[in-house]
Coordinates of C-alpha atoms and ligand atoms in Angstrom, one line a residue:
M115 CA 226.8 155.5 89.1
A116 CA 229.9 153.9 87.6
R117 CA 229.2 150.7 85.6
R118 CA 228.3 147.9 87.9
D119 CA 228.1 144.1 87.4
F120 CA 224.2 144.1 87.5
D121 CA 221.3 146.3 86.8
L122 CA 219.4 144.8 89.6
V123 CA 219.6 142.1 92.3
V124 CA 216.5 140.5 93.9
F125 CA 217.2 139.8 97.6
G126 CA 214.9 137.2 99.1
A127 CA 214.2 135.3 95.9
T128 CA 213.6 132.1 98.0
G129 CA 210.6 133.6 99.8
Y130 CA 206.9 133.4 98.8
T131 CA 206.7 136.8 97.2
G132 CA 210.4 137.0 96.2
S133 CA 210.1 133.9 94.0
L134 CA 207.1 135.5 92.2
V135 CA 209.1 138.7 91.6
A136 CA 212.1 136.7 90.3
K137 CA 209.9 134.7 87.9
Y138 CA 208.3 137.9 86.7
L139 CA 211.7 139.4 85.9
A140 CA 213.0 136.1 84.3
S141 CA 210.3 136.3 81.6
H142 CA 210.5 140.1 81.1
T143 CA 211.2 141.5 77.6
D144 CA 213.6 144.1 79.0
R145 CA 216.2 141.5 79.7
P146 CA 218.1 143.3 82.5
R147 CA 221.5 142.1 83.8
W148 CA 220.4 140.7 87.1
A149 CA 221.1 138.3 89.9
I150 CA 219.4 136.8 92.9
A151 CA 220.7 137.0 96.4
G152 CA 219.9 135.3 99.7
R153 CA 221.4 133.4 102.7
N154 CA 220.9 129.9 101.3
A155 CA 222.9 129.0 98.2
G156 CA 221.2 125.6 97.7
K157 CA 217.7 127.0 97.9
L158 CA 218.6 129.8 95.5
E159 CA 220.1 127.4 93.0
T160 CA 217.0 125.1 93.0
L161 CA 214.9 128.0 91.7
G162 CA 216.6 127.2 88.4
L163 CA 216.5 130.8 87.1
G164 CA 219.9 130.6 85.3
V165 CA 221.1 133.9 86.8
P166 CA 224.1 134.5 89.1
V167 CA 223.6 133.7 92.8
L168 CA 225.0 136.0 95.5
I169 CA 225.2 135.1 99.1
A170 CA 224.2 137.7 101.7
D171 CA 222.5 137.6 105.1
A172 CA 220.3 140.4 106.5
T173 CA 222.3 140.1 109.7
D174 CA 225.7 140.5 108.0
R175 CA 226.3 144.1 106.9
A176 CA 229.5 143.3 105.0
S177 CA 227.7 140.9 102.8
L178 CA 225.0 143.5 102.1
D179 CA 227.6 146.2 101.3
A180 CA 229.2 143.7 98.8
V181 CA 225.8 143.2 97.1
A182 CA 225.0 146.9 97.1
A183 CA 228.4 147.7 95.5
R184 CA 227.8 145.4 92.5
T185 CA 224.4 146.5 91.3
R186 CA 222.4 149.6 90.3
V187 CA 219.3 148.5 92.2
V188 CA 218.5 146.1 95.1
C189 CA 214.9 144.9 95.1
T190 CA 214.2 143.2 98.4
T191 CA 211.4 141.0 99.7
V192 CA 213.2 140.0 102.9
G193 CA 210.6 140.8 105.5
P194 CA 209.3 141.6 108.0
Y195 CA 211.4 144.6 107.2
A196 CA 211.3 145.9 110.8
K197 CA 213.1 142.6 111.7
H198 CA 215.4 142.1 108.7
G199 CA 215.5 145.4 106.8
D200 CA 217.7 148.0 108.5
A201 CA 221.2 147.1 107.3
L202 CA 220.3 146.7 103.6
V203 CA 218.7 150.2 103.4
A204 CA 221.8 151.7 105.1
A205 CA 224.1 149.7 102.7
C206 CA 222.3 151.0 99.7
A207 CA 222.2 154.6 101.0
E208 CA 226.0 154.4 101.5
A209 CA 226.8 152.9 98.1
G210 CA 224.5 155.2 96.1
T211 CA 222.5 152.1 95.1
H212 CA 218.8 152.5 94.3
Y213 CA 216.5 150.3 96.5
C214 CA 212.9 149.2 96.4
D215 CA 210.8 147.0 98.8
L216 CA 207.3 146.0 99.8
T217 CA 207.1 147.3 103.4
G218 CA 203.8 148.3 104.9
E219 CA 205.4 148.9 108.4
L220 CA 204.9 152.5 109.2
Q221 CA 207.1 152.7 112.3
W222 CA 210.0 151.1 110.3
H223 CA 209.5 153.3 107.3
Y224 CA 209.6 156.3 109.7
R225 CA 212.9 155.1 111.2
M226 CA 214.5 154.5 107.8
I227 CA 213.7 158.1 106.8
Q228 CA 215.3 159.4 110.0
A229 CA 218.4 157.1 109.5
N230 CA 219.0 157.3 105.7
H231 CA 217.3 160.1 103.9
E232 CA 220.1 162.6 104.2
R233 CA 222.9 160.1 103.4
A234 CA 220.9 158.9 100.3
Q235 CA 220.4 162.5 99.2
A236 CA 224.2 162.9 99.3
T237 CA 225.0 159.7 97.5
G238 CA 222.1 159.9 95.0
A239 CA 220.5 156.6 96.1
K240 CA 216.8 156.5 95.5
L241 CA 215.3 154.5 98.4
V242 CA 211.8 153.7 97.5
H243 CA 209.7 151.8 100.0
S244 CA 206.3 150.2 99.4
C245 CA 206.4 149.4 95.7
G246 CA 203.5 146.8 95.8
Y247 CA 199.8 146.9 96.5
D248 CA 200.9 148.9 99.5
S249 CA 201.3 151.7 98.3
I250 CA 201.6 152.1 94.5
P251 CA 197.9 152.3 93.8
S252 CA 197.4 155.0 96.4
D253 CA 200.6 157.0 95.6
L254 CA 200.7 156.7 91.9
G255 CA 196.9 156.6 91.6
T256 CA 196.6 160.0 93.4
W257 CA 199.4 161.4 91.2
A258 CA 197.8 160.2 88.0
A259 CA 194.3 161.4 89.1
Q260 CA 195.8 164.8 89.8
Q261 CA 197.4 164.9 86.3
A262 CA 194.1 164.0 84.8
F263 CA 192.3 166.6 86.9
I264 CA 194.7 169.4 86.0
A265 CA 194.5 168.5 82.3
K266 CA 190.6 168.7 82.5
Y267 CA 190.1 171.7 84.8
G268 CA 193.4 173.6 84.7
H269 CA 194.0 173.3 88.5
P270 CA 194.7 170.5 90.9
A271 CA 192.0 168.9 93.1
E272 CA 192.1 170.1 96.7
R273 CA 190.7 166.7 97.9
V274 CA 191.2 163.1 96.8
T275 CA 189.5 160.1 98.3
A276 CA 190.5 156.6 97.5
Y277 CA 187.8 153.9 97.7
Y278 CA 189.3 150.4 98.0
G279 CA 186.7 147.6 98.1
E280 CA 186.9 145.3 95.1
A281 CA 189.7 142.8 95.7
S282 CA 190.1 139.0 95.7
G283 CA 193.2 137.3 97.1
G284 CA 194.8 136.0 100.2
L285 CA 197.7 136.7 102.6
S286 CA 201.2 135.2 102.9
G287 CA 203.2 134.3 106.0
G288 CA 205.6 137.3 105.6
T289 CA 202.7 139.8 105.4
V290 CA 201.0 138.4 108.4
A291 CA 204.2 138.4 110.4
S292 CA 204.8 142.0 109.4
G293 CA 201.4 143.0 110.7
I294 CA 201.8 141.1 114.0
G295 CA 205.3 142.6 114.4
T296 CA 204.0 146.1 114.1
A297 CA 201.3 145.4 116.7
R298 CA 203.9 143.9 119.0
E299 CA 206.1 147.0 118.7
A300 CA 203.1 149.3 119.2
S301 CA 202.1 147.5 122.4
E302 CA 205.7 147.8 123.8
S303 CA 206.6 151.3 122.8
K304 CA 204.8 154.7 123.4
E305 CA 207.1 156.2 120.7
V306 CA 205.8 153.7 118.1
R307 CA 202.2 154.4 119.1
R308 CA 202.9 158.1 118.6
V309 CA 204.3 157.5 115.1
L310 CA 201.4 155.3 114.1
G311 CA 198.9 157.9 115.3
N312 CA 200.5 160.8 113.4
P313 CA 198.8 161.4 110.0
Y314 CA 202.0 163.1 108.8
A315 CA 204.5 160.7 110.4
L316 CA 206.4 160.3 107.1
D317 CA 206.5 163.9 106.1
P318 CA 209.9 165.6 106.0
D319 CA 208.8 167.5 109.1
P320 CA 206.3 165.2 110.9
E321 CA 205.6 167.9 113.6
A322 CA 204.7 170.8 111.2
V323 CA 201.2 172.2 111.5
R324 CA 199.2 170.7 108.7
P325 CA 195.4 170.3 107.9
A326 CA 193.6 167.8 110.3
A327 CA 193.6 164.4 108.7
P328 CA 192.0 161.8 111.1
D329 CA 191.9 158.2 110.0
E330 CA 188.4 156.9 109.3
S331 CA 186.9 155.0 112.2
S332 CA 183.2 154.5 111.3
I333 CA 180.7 153.5 108.6
R334 CA 179.2 156.3 106.5
W335 CA 177.0 156.8 103.5
D336 CA 179.0 158.5 100.7
K337 CA 176.6 160.6 98.6
A338 CA 179.1 161.5 95.9
M339 CA 179.8 157.8 95.1
G340 CA 176.5 156.3 96.1
M341 CA 178.3 153.8 98.4
Y342 CA 178.8 152.9 102.0
T343 CA 182.3 153.4 103.3
A344 CA 184.1 151.8 106.2
P345 CA 187.7 152.0 107.6
F346 CA 190.3 150.5 105.2
V347 CA 192.9 148.2 106.8
M348 CA 195.9 149.8 105.0
A349 CA 194.7 153.5 105.1
Q350 CA 196.9 154.2 108.2
Y351 CA 199.9 153.4 106.0
N352 CA 199.0 154.4 102.5
T353 CA 197.7 157.9 103.5
R354 CA 201.1 158.7 105.0
I355 CA 202.9 157.8 101.8
V356 CA 200.7 160.0 99.7
R357 CA 201.2 162.9 102.1
R358 CA 205.0 162.4 102.1
G359 CA 205.0 162.3 98.3
H360 CA 203.1 165.6 98.2
A361 CA 205.4 167.2 100.8
L362 CA 208.6 166.0 98.9
A363 CA 207.2 167.4 95.7
G364 CA 206.9 170.9 97.4
F365 CA 203.0 170.8 97.9
P366 CA 202.0 171.2 94.2
W367 CA 198.3 170.6 95.1
G368 CA 198.3 173.3 97.7
P369 CA 198.9 173.5 101.4
D370 CA 195.4 172.4 102.2
F371 CA 195.3 169.3 100.0
R372 CA 193.6 166.4 101.8
Y373 CA 193.8 162.7 101.0
R374 CA 191.8 160.0 102.7
E375 CA 191.2 156.3 102.1
V376 CA 188.2 154.1 102.8
M377 CA 186.8 150.7 102.1
S378 CA 183.8 150.9 99.9
A379 CA 180.6 148.7 99.8
P380 CA 177.8 148.9 97.3
K381 CA 174.4 150.6 98.2
G382 CA 171.6 148.5 99.5
P383 CA 171.2 146.2 102.5
A384 CA 173.9 143.7 101.3
G385 CA 176.4 146.6 101.0
L386 CA 175.6 147.9 104.5
V387 CA 176.0 144.4 106.0
R388 CA 179.4 144.2 104.2
A389 CA 180.5 147.5 105.6
V390 CA 179.4 146.4 109.1
A391 CA 181.2 143.1 108.7
F392 CA 184.5 144.9 107.6
T393 CA 184.4 147.3 110.5
A394 CA 183.6 144.6 113.1
G395 CA 186.3 142.3 111.6
L396 CA 188.9 145.1 111.8
G397 CA 187.9 146.0 115.3
A398 CA 188.2 142.3 116.4
I399 CA 191.6 142.0 114.9
A400 CA 192.8 145.2 116.4
F401 CA 191.4 144.1 119.8
A402 CA 193.3 140.7 119.6
L403 CA 196.6 142.3 118.4
K404 CA 196.7 144.6 121.4
R405 CA 196.6 141.6 123.8
P406 CA 199.9 139.7 124.0
A407 CA 198.3 136.3 124.8
L408 CA 195.7 136.6 122.0
R409 CA 198.3 138.0 119.6
E410 CA 200.8 135.1 120.1
M411 CA 197.9 132.6 119.8
L412 CA 196.9 134.2 116.5
A413 CA 200.5 134.2 115.3
K414 CA 200.5 130.4 115.5
R415 CA 197.3 129.9 113.5
V416 CA 197.9 132.2 110.5
P417 CA 200.0 131.4 107.3
Q418 CA 203.6 130.8 108.3
P419 CA 206.8 132.3 106.5
G420 CA 207.2 130.8 103.0
S421 CA 203.5 130.1 102.5
G422 CA 200.7 132.0 100.9
P423 CA 197.7 131.9 98.5
S424 CA 197.6 129.0 96.0
E425 CA 198.4 129.6 92.3
Q426 CA 194.7 129.4 91.5
Q427 CA 193.9 132.1 94.1
R428 CA 196.5 134.3 92.6
E429 CA 195.4 133.7 89.0
R430 CA 191.7 134.2 89.8
G431 CA 192.4 137.3 91.9
H432 CA 191.8 140.9 90.8
W433 CA 191.4 144.4 92.4
K434 CA 190.1 147.8 91.7
A435 CA 190.3 151.1 93.6
R436 CA 188.5 154.3 92.7
F437 CA 189.8 157.8 93.3
L438 CA 187.5 160.7 93.5
A439 CA 189.3 164.0 93.0
E440 CA 187.4 167.2 93.8
R441 CA 187.6 170.9 94.0
G442 CA 184.3 172.7 94.5
D443 CA 182.0 171.5 91.7
D444 CA 184.8 170.1 89.7
K445 CA 185.0 166.3 90.1
L446 CA 186.9 163.5 88.4
L447 CA 186.7 159.8 88.9
F448 CA 189.9 157.9 88.3
V449 CA 190.1 154.1 88.3
V450 CA 193.2 152.0 89.2
G451 CA 193.2 148.2 89.1
D452 CA 194.4 144.9 87.8
K453 CA 192.0 142.3 86.3
D454 CA 194.8 139.7 86.0
G455 CA 196.0 138.8 89.5
D456 CA 195.4 139.0 93.2
P457 CA 196.5 142.3 94.8
G458 CA 199.1 141.1 97.3
Y459 CA 201.1 138.7 95.1
K460 CA 200.6 138.4 91.4
S461 CA 199.8 142.0 90.9
T462 CA 202.4 143.1 93.6
S463 CA 205.1 141.1 91.8
K464 CA 204.4 143.1 88.6
M465 CA 204.5 146.3 90.6
L466 CA 207.7 145.6 92.4
G467 CA 209.3 144.1 89.3
E468 CA 208.5 147.1 87.2
S469 CA 209.7 149.4 89.9
A470 CA 213.0 147.7 90.0
L471 CA 213.3 147.8 86.3
C472 CA 212.3 151.4 86.2
L473 CA 214.9 152.4 88.8
A474 CA 217.6 150.4 86.9
L475 CA 216.9 151.2 83.3
D476 CA 214.8 154.4 82.9
E477 CA 215.9 157.9 82.9
L478 CA 214.5 159.4 86.1
P479 CA 214.3 162.9 87.4
G480 CA 215.8 164.3 90.6
G481 CA 218.2 163.0 93.1
G482 CA 218.3 160.6 96.0
G483 CA 216.7 160.2 99.3
C484 CA 213.8 158.2 100.8
L485 CA 211.2 158.8 98.1
T486 CA 207.8 157.4 97.3
P487 CA 207.1 155.4 94.1
A488 CA 205.4 158.5 92.5
T489 CA 208.1 161.0 93.5
A490 CA 210.9 158.7 92.4
M491 CA 209.4 157.4 89.1
D492 CA 206.1 159.2 88.3
G493 CA 205.2 158.9 84.6
K494 CA 207.9 156.4 83.8
L495 CA 206.5 153.9 86.3
L496 CA 202.9 154.7 85.2
D497 CA 203.8 153.8 81.6
R498 CA 205.5 150.6 82.7
L499 CA 202.5 149.5 84.8
R500 CA 200.1 150.2 82.0
R501 CA 202.2 148.1 79.7
A502 CA 202.2 145.3 82.3
G503 CA 198.3 145.3 82.1
L504 CA 197.3 147.5 85.1
T505 CA 194.6 150.1 84.6
F506 CA 195.1 153.8 85.4
E507 CA 192.3 155.6 83.6
E508 CA 189.5 158.1 84.0
G509 CA 186.1 156.6 85.0
T510 CA 182.5 157.7 84.9
L511 CA 180.8 159.2 87.9
T512 CA 177.4 157.6 88.1
A513 CA 176.0 158.5 91.6
Ligands
NAP788 N1 203.2 145.7 100.4 C1 202.7 144.7 99.8 O1 201.8 144.9 99.0 C2 203.2 143.3 100.1 C3 202.8 142.2 99.4 C4 203.4 141.0 99.6 C5 204.4 140.9 100.6 N2 204.8 142.0 101.3 C6 205.9 141.9 102.3 O2 206.9 141.2 101.7 C7 207.7 140.6 102.8 C8 207.9 139.1 102.4 O3 206.7 138.4 102.5 P1 206.7 136.9 102.2 O4 205.4 136.3 102.6 O5 207.2 136.7 100.8 O6 207.8 136.3 103.2 P2 208.6 134.9 103.2 O7 207.9 133.9 102.3 O8 208.7 134.5 104.7 O9 210.0 135.2 102.7 C9 211.0 135.9 103.4 C10 212.3 135.9 102.7 O10 213.3 136.5 103.6 C11 214.4 135.7 103.6 N3 215.2 135.9 104.9 C12 214.7 135.7 106.1 N4 215.7 136.0 107.0 C13 216.8 136.3 106.2 C14 218.1 136.7 106.6 N5 218.6 136.8 107.8 N6 219.0 136.9 105.5 C15 218.6 136.8 104.2 N7 217.3 136.5 103.9 C16 216.5 136.2 104.9 C17 213.9 134.2 103.5 O11 215.0 133.4 103.1 P3 215.1 131.8 103.4 O12 214.3 131.2 102.2 O13 216.5 131.5 103.3 O14 214.4 131.6 104.7 C18 212.9 134.5 102.4 O15 213.5 134.5 101.1 C19 206.9 140.8 104.0 O16 207.4 141.9 104.8 C20 205.5 141.2 103.5 O17 204.8 142.1 104.4 C21 204.2 143.2 101.1

């Protein structure tokens, strides 16, 4: 990449999440050469960040090409991505500009791979979707758990299960709009439903014969962990990212490697009640989202674009996910989390900010394409996130 005006540009800095990412970068000790971009100059200026302001609109490809040509990395929080994201990904692929975002929209991620992977391989652009709570803990957590397993046992685990369950935080308007948008697309298109139902939808060859990997649909007692498990709301997304990363890396954990994700609840009657409540709640939301009238009614009653959890909710928030890696009798527990911040916003702004800095400033292996956080940045991102206060460490199996 020839020298460009900026190391990175944050697109969408006026949004709820984008403003948190911009503030995170403004106080970072790395001091990148950076700028903010968006469609509304006045709103961008009032953020008072003291960095250059670039004007670009998600609907104006020429304005996005101009931004992509001036920077090494574009970090975008302009979502829902399925509504606003196509042209920027294409602009970055074309300009050989690295890119990171926060999407959790499976059907859109699938379309971006089909549209841009080959071009990005040719230009060297690393296009890295899902650099927040969705899906860095899953993707980098599995990668780091496997590194620890290999160091301990001399071979990779053949099975990793992620247990999400401990988290405190809330949802923003953009996140809710993205979920509703995906449900709307699914109800209108058989092709979208097919993509959402394919456990290997994001693999380089989504139709290849691979081990069965059904999504969890019921409550179970997990003997190895001594916990109840229930379906996890983001599993249908995160599992596909982990599987894509494994395929892109050339299946280093073996052709039969299996990854699953669940919500966990503690043992005892209270844990069982929690698991039942999660499952019933998810079922009720899925039921409502499939029905246009209920869906549109719900859309009016949830947080609207630009709004989200209070500062107090973000500051008091925290999260923890446990990864159980197994091969026969060899077992290893790996813990990933953040005690200082809610998952979706404070912690996510660290994860996305560090991803953007990593893509801009660190020496990274390999070439371009639609990559996952772990395949694009592996140990370099892990080091950064540990320095930012996130936990990635071996735990103790007690069950
Ligand atoms: N994966 C995760 O863990 C995670 C966590 C948090 C958020 N997210 C995702 O992040 C995205 C943003 O969420 P949010 O709640 O922060 O949304 P938001 O507050 O509604 O912000 C949306 C941003 O997009 C900008 N925008 C909208 N249309 C535009 C256009 N045509 N051209 C340029 N900019 C445009 C808005 O600019 P204006 O100010 O000019 O309107 C605003 O800056 C969502 O897709 C959400 O799902 C994901």
